[in-house]
Coordinates of C-alpha atoms and ligand atoms in Angstrom, one line a residue:
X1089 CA 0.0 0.0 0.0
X1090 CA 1.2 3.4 -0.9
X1091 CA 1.0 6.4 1.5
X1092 CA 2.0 10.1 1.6
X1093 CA 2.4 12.8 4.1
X1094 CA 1.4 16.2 2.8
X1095 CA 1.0 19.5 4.4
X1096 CA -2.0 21.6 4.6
X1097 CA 0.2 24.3 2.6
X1098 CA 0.5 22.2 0.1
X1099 CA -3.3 21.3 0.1
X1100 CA -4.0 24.9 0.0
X1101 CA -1.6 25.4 -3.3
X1102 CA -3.1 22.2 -5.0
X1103 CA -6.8 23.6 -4.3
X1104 CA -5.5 27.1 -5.6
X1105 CA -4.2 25.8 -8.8
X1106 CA -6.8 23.0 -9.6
X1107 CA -10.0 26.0 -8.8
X1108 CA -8.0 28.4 -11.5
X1109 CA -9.0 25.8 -14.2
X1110 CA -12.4 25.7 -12.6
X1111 CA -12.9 29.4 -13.1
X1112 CA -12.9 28.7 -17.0
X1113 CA -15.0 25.5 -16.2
X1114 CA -12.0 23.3 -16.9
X1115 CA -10.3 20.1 -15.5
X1116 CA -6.7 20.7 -14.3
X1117 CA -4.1 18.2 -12.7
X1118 CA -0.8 18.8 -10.7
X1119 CA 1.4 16.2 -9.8
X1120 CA 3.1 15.4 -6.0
X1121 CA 6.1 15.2 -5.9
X1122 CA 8.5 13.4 -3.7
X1123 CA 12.3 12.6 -3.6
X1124 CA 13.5 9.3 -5.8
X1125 CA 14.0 7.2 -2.6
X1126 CA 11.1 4.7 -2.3
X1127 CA 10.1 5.1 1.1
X1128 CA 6.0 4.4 2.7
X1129 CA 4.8 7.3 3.6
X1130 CA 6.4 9.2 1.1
X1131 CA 6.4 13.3 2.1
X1132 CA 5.4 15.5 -0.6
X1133 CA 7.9 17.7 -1.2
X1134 CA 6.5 19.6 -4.5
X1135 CA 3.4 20.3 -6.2
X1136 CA 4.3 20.7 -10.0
X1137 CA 2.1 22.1 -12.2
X1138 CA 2.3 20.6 -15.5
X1139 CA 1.7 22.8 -18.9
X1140 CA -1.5 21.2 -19.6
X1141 CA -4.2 21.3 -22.5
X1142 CA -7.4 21.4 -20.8
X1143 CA -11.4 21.4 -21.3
X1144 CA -14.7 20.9 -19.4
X1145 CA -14.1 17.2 -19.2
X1146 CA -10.4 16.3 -19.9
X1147 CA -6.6 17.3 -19.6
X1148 CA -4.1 16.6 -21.9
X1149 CA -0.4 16.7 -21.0
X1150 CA 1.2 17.8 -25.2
X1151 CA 4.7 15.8 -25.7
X1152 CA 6.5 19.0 -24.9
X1153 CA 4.9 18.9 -21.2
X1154 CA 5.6 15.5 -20.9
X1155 CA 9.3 16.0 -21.8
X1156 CA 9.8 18.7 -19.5
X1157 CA 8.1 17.0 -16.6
X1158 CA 10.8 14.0 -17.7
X1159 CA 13.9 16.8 -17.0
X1160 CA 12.4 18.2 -14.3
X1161 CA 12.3 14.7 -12.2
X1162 CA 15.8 14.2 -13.3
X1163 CA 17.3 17.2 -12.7
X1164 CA 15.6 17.5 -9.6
X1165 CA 15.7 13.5 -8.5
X1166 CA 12.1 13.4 -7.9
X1167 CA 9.5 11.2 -8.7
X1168 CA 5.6 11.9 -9.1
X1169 CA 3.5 9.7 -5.9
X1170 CA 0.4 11.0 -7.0
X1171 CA -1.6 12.8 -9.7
X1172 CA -4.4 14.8 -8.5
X1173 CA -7.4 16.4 -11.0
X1174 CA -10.5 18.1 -11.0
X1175 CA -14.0 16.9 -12.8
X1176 CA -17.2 19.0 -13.4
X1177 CA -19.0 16.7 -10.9
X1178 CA -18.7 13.6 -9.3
X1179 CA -15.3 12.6 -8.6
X1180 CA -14.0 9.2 -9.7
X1181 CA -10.9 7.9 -11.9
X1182 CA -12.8 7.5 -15.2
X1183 CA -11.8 5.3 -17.9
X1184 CA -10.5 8.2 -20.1
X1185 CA -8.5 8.9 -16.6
X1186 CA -6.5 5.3 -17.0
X1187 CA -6.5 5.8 -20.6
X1188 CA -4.5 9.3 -20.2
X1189 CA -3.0 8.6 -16.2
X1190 CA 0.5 10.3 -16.2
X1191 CA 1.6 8.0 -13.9
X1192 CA 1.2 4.1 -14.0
X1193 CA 3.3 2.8 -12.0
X1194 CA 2.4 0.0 -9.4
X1195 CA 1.3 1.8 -6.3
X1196 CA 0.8 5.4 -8.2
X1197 CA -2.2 7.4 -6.5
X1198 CA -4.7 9.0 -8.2
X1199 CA -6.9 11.4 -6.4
X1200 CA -9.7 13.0 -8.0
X1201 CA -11.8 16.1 -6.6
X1202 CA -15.4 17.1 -7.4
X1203 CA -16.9 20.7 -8.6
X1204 CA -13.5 21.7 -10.0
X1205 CA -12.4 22.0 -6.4
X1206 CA -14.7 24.9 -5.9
X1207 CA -16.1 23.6 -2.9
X1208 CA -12.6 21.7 -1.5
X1209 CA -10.3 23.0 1.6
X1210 CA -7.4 21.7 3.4
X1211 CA -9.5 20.7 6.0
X1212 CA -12.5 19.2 4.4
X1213 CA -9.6 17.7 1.4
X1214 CA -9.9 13.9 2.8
X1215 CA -13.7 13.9 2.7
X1216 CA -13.9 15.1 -0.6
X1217 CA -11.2 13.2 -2.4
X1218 CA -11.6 10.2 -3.9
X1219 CA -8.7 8.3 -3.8
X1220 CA -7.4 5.5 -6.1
X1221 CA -4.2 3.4 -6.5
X1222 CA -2.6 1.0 -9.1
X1223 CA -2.7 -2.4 -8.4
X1224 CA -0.2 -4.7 -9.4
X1225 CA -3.5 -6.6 -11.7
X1226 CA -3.5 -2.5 -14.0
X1227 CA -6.6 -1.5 -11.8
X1228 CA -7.1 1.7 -10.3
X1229 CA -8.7 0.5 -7.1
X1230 CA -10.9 2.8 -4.5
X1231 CA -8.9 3.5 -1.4
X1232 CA -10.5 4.7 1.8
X1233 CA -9.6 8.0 3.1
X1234 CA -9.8 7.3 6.8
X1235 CA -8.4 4.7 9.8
X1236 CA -5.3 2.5 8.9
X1237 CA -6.0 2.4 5.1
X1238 CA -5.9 6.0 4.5
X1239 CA -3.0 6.7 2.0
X1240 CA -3.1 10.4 2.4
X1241 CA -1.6 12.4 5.6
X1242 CA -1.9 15.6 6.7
X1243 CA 0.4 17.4 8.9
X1244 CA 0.0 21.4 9.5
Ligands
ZN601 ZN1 -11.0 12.5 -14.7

């Protein structure tokens, strides 16, 4: 089971970035961040904001986003833990969400957010989030976002 540790600051900057899409009524995603050693729970130690091509119902990261993100990690020995993105109403990792995930990797979250994040704080984050992982079978399964299976931390 994958788990992270992320501060409230960094809940707040995720929410800020993810609502300026919902302003134009469009999805947006921003990745976590944390350094390259594997380690459960892994602390967030950036949220990267990918250049991004984005509508009502989708984001798109062009091959010139991609490559970047690619020299970023590198240069910066990072790797992404999560992928977090908004939808236009109900929350859930869709099918064109595995078909376009940026991350795949066994373990990867995904976290999805309702209402372009319009309605989403720091402190009410972990009851609106819906929360996914990779599973070694290629399924995003449900997580729960409470008691000893909660992959997502908060510290102030
Ligand atoms: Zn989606």
């Amino acid at each position: 089971m994958s788990a992270v540790i992320c501060t409230r600051e960094m809940l707040r900057t995720t929410i800020a970035i993810l609502r300026r899409g919902g302003e134009r009524r469009h999805e947006r995603v921003v990745l976590w961040l944390s350094t390259a050693a594997v380690r459960t729970p892994a602390s967030i130690v950036e949220v990267y904001e990918p250049e991004q091509i984005t509508e009502i119902d989708y984001f798109k990261l062009p091959p010139a986003s991609m490559q970047a993100l690619m020299d970023h990690l590198r240069s910066t020995r990072r790797r992404i833990v999560a992928q977090i993105h908004t939808h236009p109403g109900r929350a859930y990792h869709s099918e064109v969400d595995a078909e376009w995930a940026i991350i795949r990797h066994v373990g990867a979250l995904s976290l999805v957010l309702p209402h372009f994040a319009a309605t989403t704080t720091p402190e009410n984050f972990l009851t609106e989030v819906m929360t996914y992982e990779y599973s070694p079978a290629g399924n995003w399964d449900h997580c729960s976002n409470s008691g000893l299976d909660a992959r997502l931390t908060v510290t102030t």
